[in-house]
GROMACS .gro file of N, CA and C in nm:
model
  519
    1ALA      N    1  10.905  12.900   7.217
    1ALA     CA    2  10.901  12.812   7.332
    1ALA      C    3  10.965  12.867   7.449
    2LEU      N    4  10.905  12.823   7.569
    2LEU     CA    5  10.960  12.872   7.688
    2LEU      C    6  10.994  12.749   7.774
    3LEU      N    7  11.111  12.752   7.825
    3LEU     CA    8  11.152  12.646   7.922
    3LEU      C    9  11.219  12.714   8.046
    4ALA      N   10  11.164  12.684   8.163
    4ALA     CA   11  11.215  12.738   8.289
    4ALA      C   12  11.225  12.631   8.396
    5ARG      N   13  11.315  12.651   8.481
    5ARG     CA   14  11.346  12.553   8.583
    5ARG      C   15  11.296  12.611   8.718
    6PRO      N   16  11.181  12.546   8.780
    6PRO     CA   17  11.132  12.597   8.902
    6PRO      C   18  11.220  12.568   9.023
    7PHE      N   19  11.223  12.657   9.119
    7PHE     CA   20  11.294  12.625   9.256
    7PHE      C   21  11.226  12.721   9.360
    8PHE      N   22  11.256  12.686   9.480
    8PHE     CA   23  11.221  12.773   9.582
    8PHE      C   24  11.329  12.873   9.623
    9ASN      N   25  11.309  12.993   9.616
    9ASN     CA   26  11.413  13.096   9.639
    9ASN      C   27  11.414  13.122   9.784
   10VAL      N   28  11.527  13.092   9.855
   10VAL     CA   29  11.536  13.109  10.002
   10VAL      C   30  11.557  13.247  10.031
   11GLU      N   31  11.618  13.334   9.940
   11GLU     CA   32  11.638  13.471   9.965
   11GLU      C   33  11.505  13.550   9.965
   12THR      N   34  11.415  13.516   9.878
   12THR     CA   35  11.281  13.586   9.874
   12THR      C   36  11.176  13.516   9.954
   13GLY      N   37  11.195  13.386   9.991
   13GLY     CA   38  11.096  13.313  10.052
   13GLY      C   39  10.978  13.275   9.970
   14ALA      N   40  10.991  13.261   9.839
   14ALA     CA   41  10.883  13.237   9.740
   14ALA      C   42  10.927  13.148   9.632
   15ALA      N   43  10.836  13.095   9.564
   15ALA     CA   44  10.868  13.014   9.443
   15ALA      C   45  10.916  13.108   9.334
   16ASP      N   46  11.010  13.048   9.259
   16ASP     CA   47  11.086  13.122   9.148
   16ASP      C   48  11.110  13.027   9.040
   17SER      N   49  11.168  13.078   8.930
   17SER     CA   50  11.216  12.994   8.818
   17SER      C   51  11.339  13.050   8.744
   18ARG      N   52  11.419  12.978   8.681
   18ARG     CA   53  11.529  13.023   8.610
   18ARG      C   54  11.505  12.989   8.463
   19LEU      N   55  11.515  13.089   8.378
   19LEU     CA   56  11.491  13.066   8.235
   19LEU      C   57  11.601  12.979   8.171
   20ILE      N   58  11.562  12.887   8.094
   20ILE     CA   59  11.658  12.808   8.012
   20ILE      C   60  11.648  12.847   7.874
   21VAL      N   61  11.522  12.857   7.821
   21VAL     CA   62  11.495  12.896   7.677
   21VAL      C   63  11.385  12.992   7.684
   22SER      N   64  11.412  13.104   7.624
   22SER     CA   65  11.310  13.215   7.611
   22SER      C   66  11.351  13.306   7.488
   23PRO      N   67  11.254  13.315   7.397
   23PRO     CA   68  11.286  13.392   7.265
   23PRO      C   69  11.354  13.519   7.299
   24ASP      N   70  11.461  13.558   7.233
   24ASP     CA   71  11.527  13.684   7.246
   24ASP      C   72  11.587  13.709   7.383
   25LEU      N   73  11.580  13.623   7.484
   25LEU     CA   74  11.628  13.647   7.615
   25LEU      C   75  11.746  13.553   7.639
   26VAL      N   76  11.716  13.420   7.626
   26VAL     CA   77  11.825  13.318   7.658
   26VAL      C   78  11.784  13.193   7.573
   27GLU      N   79  11.901  13.125   7.538
   27GLU     CA   80  11.888  12.994   7.479
   27GLU      C   81  11.973  12.898   7.552
   28GLY      N   82  11.930  12.771   7.554
   28GLY     CA   83  12.016  12.676   7.637
   28GLY      C   84  11.953  12.535   7.633
   29SER      N   85  12.000  12.454   7.719
   29SER     CA   86  11.963  12.319   7.725
   29SER      C   87  11.961  12.272   7.877
   30LEU      N   88  11.896  12.166   7.901
   30LEU     CA   89  11.876  12.115   8.036
   30LEU      C   90  11.887  11.961   8.031
   31GLY      N   91  11.968  11.904   8.102
   31GLY     CA   92  11.980  11.752   8.102
   31GLY      C   93  11.961  11.694   8.248
   32ILE      N   94  11.879  11.606   8.268
   32ILE     CA   95  11.846  11.545   8.402
   32ILE      C   96  11.865  11.397   8.390
   33ARG      N   97  11.950  11.341   8.488
   33ARG     CA   98  11.965  11.194   8.492
   33ARG      C   99  11.943  11.157   8.633
   34ALA      N  100  11.849  11.062   8.645
   34ALA     CA  101  11.811  11.001   8.772
   34ALA      C  102  11.823  10.849   8.771
   35GLN      N  103  11.888  10.800   8.871
   35GLN     CA  104  11.916  10.649   8.881
   35GLN      C  105  11.874  10.601   9.014
   36SER      N  106  11.819  10.489   9.027
   36SER     CA  107  11.796  10.415   9.153
   36SER      C  108  11.838  10.282   9.149
   37ASP      N  109  11.895  10.226   9.248
   37ASP     CA  110  11.932  10.092   9.255
   37ASP      C  111  11.889  10.032   9.387
   38PHE      N  112  11.817   9.926   9.390
   38PHE     CA  113  11.762   9.861   9.515
   38PHE      C  114  11.797   9.713   9.515
   39GLN      N  115  11.873   9.675   9.613
   39GLN     CA  116  11.907   9.531   9.635
   39GLN      C  117  11.854   9.484   9.774
   40SER      N  118  11.815   9.365   9.779
   40SER     CA  119  11.771   9.316   9.907
   40SER      C  120  11.799   9.164   9.919
   41TYR      N  121  11.841   9.106  10.026
   41TYR     CA  122  11.852   8.959  10.039
   41TYR      C  123  11.835   8.919  10.195
   42GLU      N  124  11.796   8.804  10.209
   42GLU     CA  125  11.791   8.751  10.350
   42GLU      C  126  11.830   8.598  10.348
   43ILE      N  127  11.882   8.557  10.453
   43ILE     CA  128  11.925   8.424  10.474
   43ILE      C  129  11.840   8.370  10.592
   44LEU      N  130  11.764   8.259  10.577
   44LEU     CA  131  11.671   8.218  10.680
   44LEU      C  132  11.702   8.079  10.726
   45HIS      N  133  11.683   8.051  10.843
   45HIS     CA  134  11.689   7.916  10.907
   45HIS      C  135  11.542   7.883  10.949
   46ARG      N  136  11.490   7.776  10.902
   46ARG     CA  137  11.348   7.741  10.910
   46ARG      C  138  11.342   7.620  11.014
   47GLN      N  139  11.267   7.632  11.130
   47GLN     CA  140  11.253   7.528  11.223
   47GLN      C  141  11.098   7.496  11.237
   48LYS      N  142  11.066   7.372  11.213
   48LYS     CA  143  10.928   7.332  11.224
   48LYS      C  144  10.884   7.341  11.367
   49CYS      N  145  10.763   7.407  11.384
   49CYS     CA  146  10.712   7.431  11.524
   49CYS      C  147  10.606   7.322  11.555
   50GLY      N  148  10.536   7.282  11.450
   50GLY     CA  149  10.429   7.180  11.479
   50GLY      C  150  10.329   7.173  11.372
   51ASP      N  151  10.255   7.064  11.378
   51ASP     CA  152  10.143   7.039  11.279
   51ASP      C  153  10.007   7.037  11.359
   52SER      N  154   9.904   7.065  11.282
   52SER     CA  155   9.769   7.049  11.334
   52SER      C  156   9.684   6.994  11.220
   53ASP      N  157   9.552   6.979  11.253
   53ASP     CA  158   9.462   6.935  11.142
   53ASP      C  159   9.453   7.031  11.027
   54TRP      N  160   9.490   7.157  11.042
   54TRP     CA  161   9.467   7.257  10.946
   54TRP      C  162   9.599   7.287  10.873
   55GLY      N  163   9.716   7.258  10.922
   55GLY     CA  164   9.835   7.294  10.862
   55GLY      C  165   9.952   7.275  10.954
   56HIS      N  166  10.074   7.342  10.921
   56HIS     CA  167  10.179   7.349  11.004
   56HIS      C  168  10.241   7.493  11.010
   57ILE      N  169  10.321   7.513  11.114
   57ILE     CA  170  10.389   7.647  11.142
   57ILE      C  171  10.537   7.618  11.149
   58ASP      N  172  10.608   7.710  11.092
   58ASP     CA  173  10.764   7.714  11.097
   58ASP      C  174  10.798   7.834  11.166
   59PHE      N  175  10.907   7.827  11.251
   59PHE     CA  176  10.971   7.943  11.306
   59PHE      C  177  11.081   7.986  11.216
   60LEU      N  178  11.102   8.112  11.194
   60LEU     CA  179  11.209   8.164  11.110
   60LEU      C  180  11.303   8.254  11.185
   61LEU      N  181  11.436   8.229  11.157
   61LEU     CA  182  11.541   8.309  11.216
   61LEU      C  183  11.648   8.338  11.106
   62GLY      N  184  11.693   8.455  11.097
   62GLY     CA  185  11.784   8.485  10.987
   62GLY      C  186  11.855   8.629  10.994
   63TYR      N  187  11.896   8.661  10.878
   63TYR     CA  188  11.965   8.788  10.858
   63TYR      C  189  11.911   8.852  10.725
   64ARG      N  190  11.897   8.991  10.739
   64ARG     CA  191  11.845   9.060  10.616
   64ARG      C  192  11.944   9.184  10.591
   65ALA      N  193  11.970   9.204  10.463
   65ALA     CA  194  12.040   9.316  10.421
   65ALA      C  195  11.970   9.386  10.308
   66VAL      N  196  11.960   9.525  10.315
   66VAL     CA  197  11.890   9.599  10.208
   66VAL      C  198  11.991   9.723  10.181
   67HIS      N  199  11.994   9.748  10.045
   67HIS     CA  200  12.069   9.858  10.004
   67HIS      C  201  11.999   9.936   9.900
   68LEU      N  202  11.985  10.064   9.922
   68LEU     CA  203  11.920  10.154   9.824
   68LEU      C  204  12.012  10.274   9.791
   69GLN      N  205  12.032  10.292   9.656
   69GLN     CA  206  12.112  10.406   9.620
   69GLN      C  207  12.045  10.487   9.522
   70ASP      N  208  12.031  10.616   9.541
   70ASP     CA  209  11.967  10.708   9.445
   70ASP      C  210  12.068  10.815   9.398
   71ASN      N  211  12.065  10.852   9.268
   71ASN     CA  212  12.147  10.968   9.222
   71ASN      C  213  12.067  11.055   9.131
   72LEU      N  214  12.092  11.175   9.151
   72LEU     CA  215  12.024  11.283   9.059
   72LEU      C  216  12.127  11.374   9.017
   73LEU      N  217  12.142  11.391   8.882
   73LEU     CA  218  12.232  11.499   8.824
   73LEU      C  219  12.162  11.589   8.725
   74ILE      N  220  12.168  11.720   8.757
   74ILE     CA  221  12.097  11.811   8.670
   74ILE      C  222  12.205  11.905   8.609
   75ASN      N  223  12.223  11.908   8.478
   75ASN     CA  224  12.312  11.984   8.406
   75ASN      C  225  12.234  12.095   8.327
   76GLU      N  226  12.285  12.214   8.325
   76GLU     CA  227  12.218  12.320   8.254
   76GLU      C  228  12.324  12.404   8.185
   77SER      N  229  12.290  12.442   8.057
   77SER     CA  230  12.383  12.531   7.981
   77SER      C  231  12.293  12.635   7.918
   78THR      N  232  12.333  12.760   7.945
   78THR     CA  233  12.246  12.873   7.888
   78THR      C  234  12.343  12.985   7.836
   79LEU      N  235  12.295  13.057   7.738
   79LEU     CA  236  12.352  13.172   7.672
   79LEU      C  237  12.258  13.289   7.679
   80SER      N  238  12.305  13.394   7.744
   80SER     CA  239  12.229  13.516   7.752
   80SER      C  240  12.228  13.594   7.618
   81LEU      N  241  12.104  13.628   7.571
   81LEU     CA  242  12.102  13.693   7.441
   81LEU      C  243  12.073  13.846   7.448
   82SER      N  244  12.039  13.898   7.569
   82SER     CA  245  12.018  14.044   7.574
   82SER      C  246  12.061  14.098   7.704
   83GLY      N  247  12.063  14.231   7.724
   83GLY     CA  248  12.087  14.296   7.851
   83GLY      C  249  12.248  14.309   7.870
   84VAL      N  250  12.277  14.339   7.996
   84VAL     CA  251  12.412  14.353   8.034
   84VAL      C  252  12.505  14.227   8.030
   85THR      N  253  12.424  14.112   8.043
   85THR     CA  254  12.490  13.979   8.047
   85THR      C  255  12.492  13.912   7.898
   86SER      N  256  12.452  13.993   7.796
   86SER     CA  257  12.448  13.938   7.655
   86SER      C  258  12.574  13.873   7.620
   87GLY      N  259  12.571  13.758   7.561
   87GLY     CA  260  12.688  13.683   7.521
   87GLY      C  261  12.755  13.601   7.636
   88THR      N  262  12.706  13.599   7.749
   88THR     CA  263  12.757  13.531   7.863
   88THR      C  264  12.700  13.382   7.870
   89ARG      N  265  12.793  13.289   7.877
   89ARG     CA  266  12.744  13.151   7.883
   89ARG      C  267  12.758  13.105   8.035
   90TYR      N  268  12.652  13.033   8.076
   90TYR     CA  269  12.644  12.974   8.211
   90TYR      C  270  12.631  12.830   8.211
   91GLU      N  271  12.720  12.761   8.282
   91GLU     CA  272  12.708  12.615   8.299
   91GLU      C  273  12.683  12.585   8.440
   92LEU      N  274  12.572  12.518   8.470
   92LEU     CA  275  12.536  12.488   8.610
   92LEU      C  276  12.532  12.333   8.621
   93ALA      N  277  12.562  12.286   8.740
   93ALA     CA  278  12.540  12.144   8.773
   93ALA      C  279  12.504  12.123   8.914
   94ASP      N  280  12.402  12.040   8.944
   94ASP     CA  281  12.362  12.009   9.078
   94ASP      C  282  12.372  11.850   9.086
   95SER      N  283  12.422  11.797   9.190
   95SER     CA  284  12.448  11.651   9.205
   95SER      C  285  12.401  11.616   9.342
   96PHE      N  286  12.304  11.518   9.345
   96PHE     CA  287  12.263  11.463   9.474
   96PHE      C  288  12.275  11.311   9.476
   97ASP      N  289  12.350  11.252   9.564
   97ASP     CA  290  12.371  11.110   9.584
   97ASP      C  291  12.327  11.073   9.719
   98GLY      N  292  12.233  10.971   9.733
   98GLY     CA  293  12.191  10.920   9.856
   98GLY      C  294  12.204  10.773   9.861
   99GLU      N  295  12.246  10.719   9.982
   99GLU     CA  296  12.266  10.574   9.999
   99GLU      C  297  12.210  10.537  10.134
  100ASN      N  298  12.146  10.429  10.138
  100ASN     CA  299  12.089  10.370  10.273
  100ASN      C  300  12.114  10.222  10.266
  101THR      N  301  12.178  10.175  10.376
  101THR     CA  302  12.215  10.041  10.390
  101THR      C  303  12.161   9.985  10.526
  102PHE      N  304  12.083   9.879  10.519
  102PHE     CA  305  12.035   9.806  10.643
  102PHE      C  306  12.089   9.676  10.661
  103HIS      N  307  12.136   9.644  10.782
  103HIS     CA  308  12.175   9.510  10.823
  103HIS      C  309  12.101   9.475  10.955
  104GLY      N  310  12.045   9.360  10.962
  104GLY     CA  311  11.973   9.324  11.084
  104GLY      C  312  11.934   9.175  11.092
  105ALA      N  313  11.902   9.147  11.216
  105ALA     CA  314  11.853   9.009  11.248
  105ALA      C  315  11.696   9.005  11.206
  106LEU      N  316  11.661   8.881  11.175
  106LEU     CA  317  11.519   8.863  11.128
  106LEU      C  318  11.454   8.747  11.206
  107ILE      N  319  11.341   8.768  11.251
  107ILE     CA  320  11.264   8.661  11.322
  107ILE      C  321  11.119   8.656  11.255
  108GLY      N  322  11.052   8.541  11.250
  108GLY     CA  323  10.928   8.539  11.204
  108GLY      C  324  10.851   8.408  11.210
  109LEU      N  325  10.738   8.398  11.152
  109LEU     CA  326  10.657   8.267  11.145
  109LEU      C  327  10.609   8.249  11.002
  110GLU      N  328  10.604   8.125  10.960
  110GLU     CA  329  10.544   8.095  10.835
  110GLU      C  330  10.432   7.997  10.858
  111ILE      N  331  10.315   8.019  10.830
  111ILE     CA  332  10.199   7.942  10.841
  111ILE      C  333  10.149   7.884  10.706
  112GLN      N  334  10.145   7.751  10.704
  112GLN     CA  335  10.110   7.680  10.580
  112GLN      C  336   9.992   7.591  10.607
  113PRO      N  337   9.865   7.645  10.571
  113PRO     CA  338   9.748   7.564  10.597
  113PRO      C  339   9.746   7.459  10.487
  114PHE      N  340   9.693   7.345  10.523
  114PHE     CA  341   9.674   7.235  10.424
  114PHE      C  342   9.558   7.279  10.335
  115SER      N  343   9.574   7.267  10.206
  115SER     CA  344   9.470   7.304  10.104
  115SER      C  345   9.464   7.199  10.008
  116GLY      N  346   9.380   7.225   9.900
  116GLY     CA  347   9.361   7.134   9.797
  116GLY      C  348   9.485   7.105   9.720
  117GLN      N  349   9.467   7.023   9.616
  117GLN     CA  350   9.589   6.969   9.543
  117GLN      C  351   9.627   7.073   9.434
  118ARG      N  352   9.545   7.172   9.398
  118ARG     CA  353   9.577   7.268   9.292
  118ARG      C  354   9.623   7.393   9.359
  119TRP      N  355   9.592   7.428   9.471
  119TRP     CA  356   9.615   7.563   9.536
  119TRP      C  357   9.681   7.545   9.677
  120THR      N  358   9.783   7.622   9.699
  120THR     CA  359   9.830   7.625   9.835
  120THR      C  360   9.834   7.773   9.884
  121THR      N  361   9.832   7.791  10.017
  121THR     CA  362   9.839   7.929  10.057
  121THR      C  363   9.948   7.931  10.177
  122ASP      N  364  10.034   8.031  10.180
  122ASP     CA  365  10.126   8.050  10.283
  122ASP      C  366  10.107   8.194  10.352
  123CYS      N  367  10.128   8.205  10.470
  123CYS     CA  368  10.113   8.332  10.545
  123CYS      C  369  10.254   8.342  10.614
  124MET      N  370  10.324   8.442  10.586
  124MET     CA  371  10.455   8.475  10.645
  124MET      C  372  10.461   8.604  10.723
  125LEU      N  373  10.495   8.605  10.847
  125LEU     CA  374  10.509   8.725  10.921
  125LEU      C  375  10.650   8.734  10.967
  126LYS      N  376  10.725   8.851  10.926
  126LYS     CA  377  10.860   8.860  10.959
  126LYS      C  378  10.889   9.007  11.004
  127ILE      N  379  10.982   9.017  11.094
  127ILE     CA  380  11.029   9.151  11.124
  127ILE      C  381  11.186   9.137  11.139
  128ALA      N  382  11.249   9.255  11.093
  128ALA     CA  383  11.392   9.259  11.111
  128ALA      C  384  11.424   9.385  11.188
  129LEU      N  385  11.530   9.361  11.282
  129LEU     CA  386  11.569   9.467  11.370
  129LEU      C  387  11.719   9.482  11.347
  130GLY      N  388  11.764   9.607  11.322
  130GLY     CA  389  11.910   9.630  11.296
  130GLY      C  390  11.942   9.777  11.279
  131THR      N  391  12.038   9.806  11.207
  131THR     CA  392  12.097   9.940  11.192
  131THR      C  393  12.095   9.988  11.044
  132THR      N  394  12.047  10.105  11.016
  132THR     CA  395  12.049  10.171  10.886
  132THR      C  396  12.148  10.268  10.888
  133ARG      N  397  12.249  10.255  10.793
  133ARG     CA  398  12.350  10.361  10.760
  133ARG      C  399  12.296  10.442  10.653
  134GLN      N  400  12.288  10.578  10.675
  134GLN     CA  401  12.246  10.678  10.574
  134GLN      C  402  12.355  10.770  10.535
  135GLU      N  403  12.373  10.789  10.403
  135GLU     CA  404  12.468  10.888  10.356
  135GLU      C  405  12.414  10.961  10.241
  136ALA      N  406  12.437  11.098  10.249
  136ALA     CA  407  12.400  11.187  10.142
  136ALA      C  408  12.523  11.272  10.093
  137ARG      N  409  12.538  11.290   9.963
  137ARG     CA  410  12.647  11.368   9.915
  137ARG      C  411  12.583  11.479   9.819
  138ILE      N  412  12.612  11.599   9.837
  138ILE     CA  413  12.559  11.707   9.765
  138ILE      C  414  12.670  11.789   9.713
  139ALA      N  415  12.667  11.810   9.577
  139ALA     CA  416  12.778  11.895   9.506
  139ALA      C  417  12.722  11.975   9.400
  140GLY      N  418  12.788  12.065   9.359
  140GLY     CA  419  12.744  12.145   9.246
  140GLY      C  420  12.851  12.252   9.203
  141PHE      N  421  12.824  12.321   9.093
  141PHE     CA  422  12.900  12.429   9.041
  141PHE      C  423  12.835  12.512   8.945
  142THR      N  424  12.876  12.635   8.931
  142THR     CA  425  12.832  12.732   8.828
  142THR      C  426  12.954  12.790   8.764
  143THR      N  427  12.965  12.790   8.641
  143THR     CA  428  13.068  12.865   8.561
  143THR      C  429  13.005  12.963   8.472
  144SER      N  430  13.049  13.082   8.482
  144SER     CA  431  13.005  13.195   8.393
  144SER      C  432  13.127  13.233   8.305
  145THR      N  433  13.100  13.248   8.177
  145THR     CA  434  13.195  13.284   8.080
  145THR      C  435  13.142  13.407   7.988
  146PRO      N  436  13.182  13.524   8.029
  146PRO     CA  437  13.139  13.637   7.949
  146PRO      C  438  13.193  13.623   7.804
  147ALA      N  439  13.146  13.720   7.717
  147ALA     CA  440  13.184  13.712   7.577
  147ALA      C  441  13.337  13.735   7.560
  148ASP      N  442  13.407  13.806   7.661
  148ASP     CA  443  13.549  13.822   7.648
  148ASP      C  444  13.629  13.695   7.688
  149GLY      N  445  13.561  13.592   7.742
  149GLY     CA  446  13.632  13.461   7.761
  149GLY      C  447  13.687  13.444   7.899
  150ALA      N  448  13.682  13.532   7.991
  150ALA     CA  449  13.741  13.518   8.125
  150ALA      C  450  13.632  13.461   8.209
  151SER      N  451  13.641  13.329   8.230
  151SER     CA  452  13.537  13.257   8.306
  151SER      C  453  13.571  13.253   8.455
  152SER      N  454  13.459  13.240   8.538
  152SER     CA  455  13.474  13.228   8.687
  152SER      C  456  13.382  13.113   8.716
  153THR      N  457  13.427  13.036   8.829
  153THR     CA  458  13.349  12.919   8.867
  153THR      C  459  13.328  12.926   9.017
  154THR      N  460  13.207  12.907   9.066
  154THR     CA  461  13.175  12.886   9.216
  154THR      C  462  13.134  12.744   9.242
  155GLU      N  463  13.144  12.708   9.362
  155GLU     CA  464  13.118  12.575   9.405
  155GLU      C  465  12.973  12.549   9.443
  156TYR      N  466  12.874  12.607   9.377
  156TYR     CA  467  12.742  12.578   9.390
  156TYR      C  468  12.666  12.596   9.262
  157GLY      N  469  12.545  12.523   9.255
  157GLY     CA  470  12.461  12.534   9.127
  157GLY      C  471  12.333  12.616   9.172
  158LEU      N  472  12.226  12.572   9.110
  158LEU     CA  473  12.099  12.639   9.142
  158LEU      C  474  12.036  12.579   9.270
  159LEU      N  475  12.037  12.450   9.292
  159LEU     CA  476  11.977  12.387   9.398
  159LEU      C  477  12.073  12.357   9.512
  160THR      N  478  12.205  12.345   9.477
  160THR     CA  479  12.319  12.317   9.561
  160THR      C  480  12.382  12.454   9.604
  161GLN      N  481  12.365  12.490   9.727
  161GLN     CA  482  12.426  12.615   9.776
  161GLN      C  483  12.522  12.590   9.891
  162ALA      N  484  12.593  12.693   9.929
  162ALA     CA  485  12.694  12.686  10.040
  162ALA      C  486  12.624  12.618  10.167
  163SER      N  487  12.488  12.639  10.187
  163SER     CA  488  12.426  12.591  10.301
  163SER      C  489  12.394  12.443  10.297
  164ASN      N  490  12.407  12.375  10.183
  164ASN     CA  491  12.369  12.231  10.183
  164ASN      C  492  12.474  12.142  10.113
  165ILE      N  493  12.582  12.200  10.064
  165ILE     CA  494  12.687  12.124   9.993
  165ILE      C  495  12.761  12.044  10.095
  166GLY      N  496  12.796  11.925  10.064
  166GLY     CA  497  12.882  11.845  10.161
  166GLY      C  498  12.835  11.696  10.164
  167SER      N  499  12.901  11.626  10.255
  167SER     CA  500  12.855  11.490  10.284
  167SER      C  501  12.806  11.481  10.420
  168TYR      N  502  12.692  11.395  10.429
  168TYR     CA  503  12.622  11.383  10.557
  168TYR      C  504  12.600  11.239  10.594
  169ARG      N  505  12.631  11.195  10.707
  169ARG     CA  506  12.620  11.055  10.749
  169ARG      C  507  12.550  11.039  10.882
  170ASP      N  508  12.469  10.931  10.883
  170ASP     CA  509  12.394  10.899  11.015
  170ASP      C  510  12.369  10.755  11.026
  171ASN      N  511  12.364  10.706  11.144
  171ASN     CA  512  12.332  10.563  11.166
  171ASN      C  513  12.210  10.565  11.259
  172GLU      N  514  12.105  10.475  11.227
  172GLU     CA  515  11.996  10.474  11.319
  172GLU      C  516  11.946  10.320  11.339
  173PHE      N  517  11.905  10.294  11.457
  173PHE     CA  518  11.857  10.156  11.485
  173PHE      C  519  11.714  10.155  11.432
   0.00000   0.00000   0.00000
């Protein structure tokens, strides 16, 4: 069985892969955990605008909040079985956390046509204007432990490099 981790190699400018399991070359394991959490709520004040022969219209005014959080963690553990690195164990981790939060004022209309006794129809048009706070956190590490046991650790993994590690924040209307 062969298991490899694909990635884009920025040094060569081409697609590449890192072996996780390959007979007589490397043995290892790969763990991936992805989580998403989405929450949204709004508070509305409804004011009746009027009635007609076909139904009535309400004006909506309110507040909306939306929160989205995504996390991705990739853990890799490999043991080199041949060549100059034979007996060396590699532990890699890549961690990506993203968070977006929106707060804004909401306006809209709700149209409720009069209909039969068994069915009703509503049409709601809403728009919210506000600010979105965006935050991303990128971290990783690589630990290599040769057969003699003297390990070394760097602060980047396979996908997390010195060029992208850190915390990034932005606010947009």
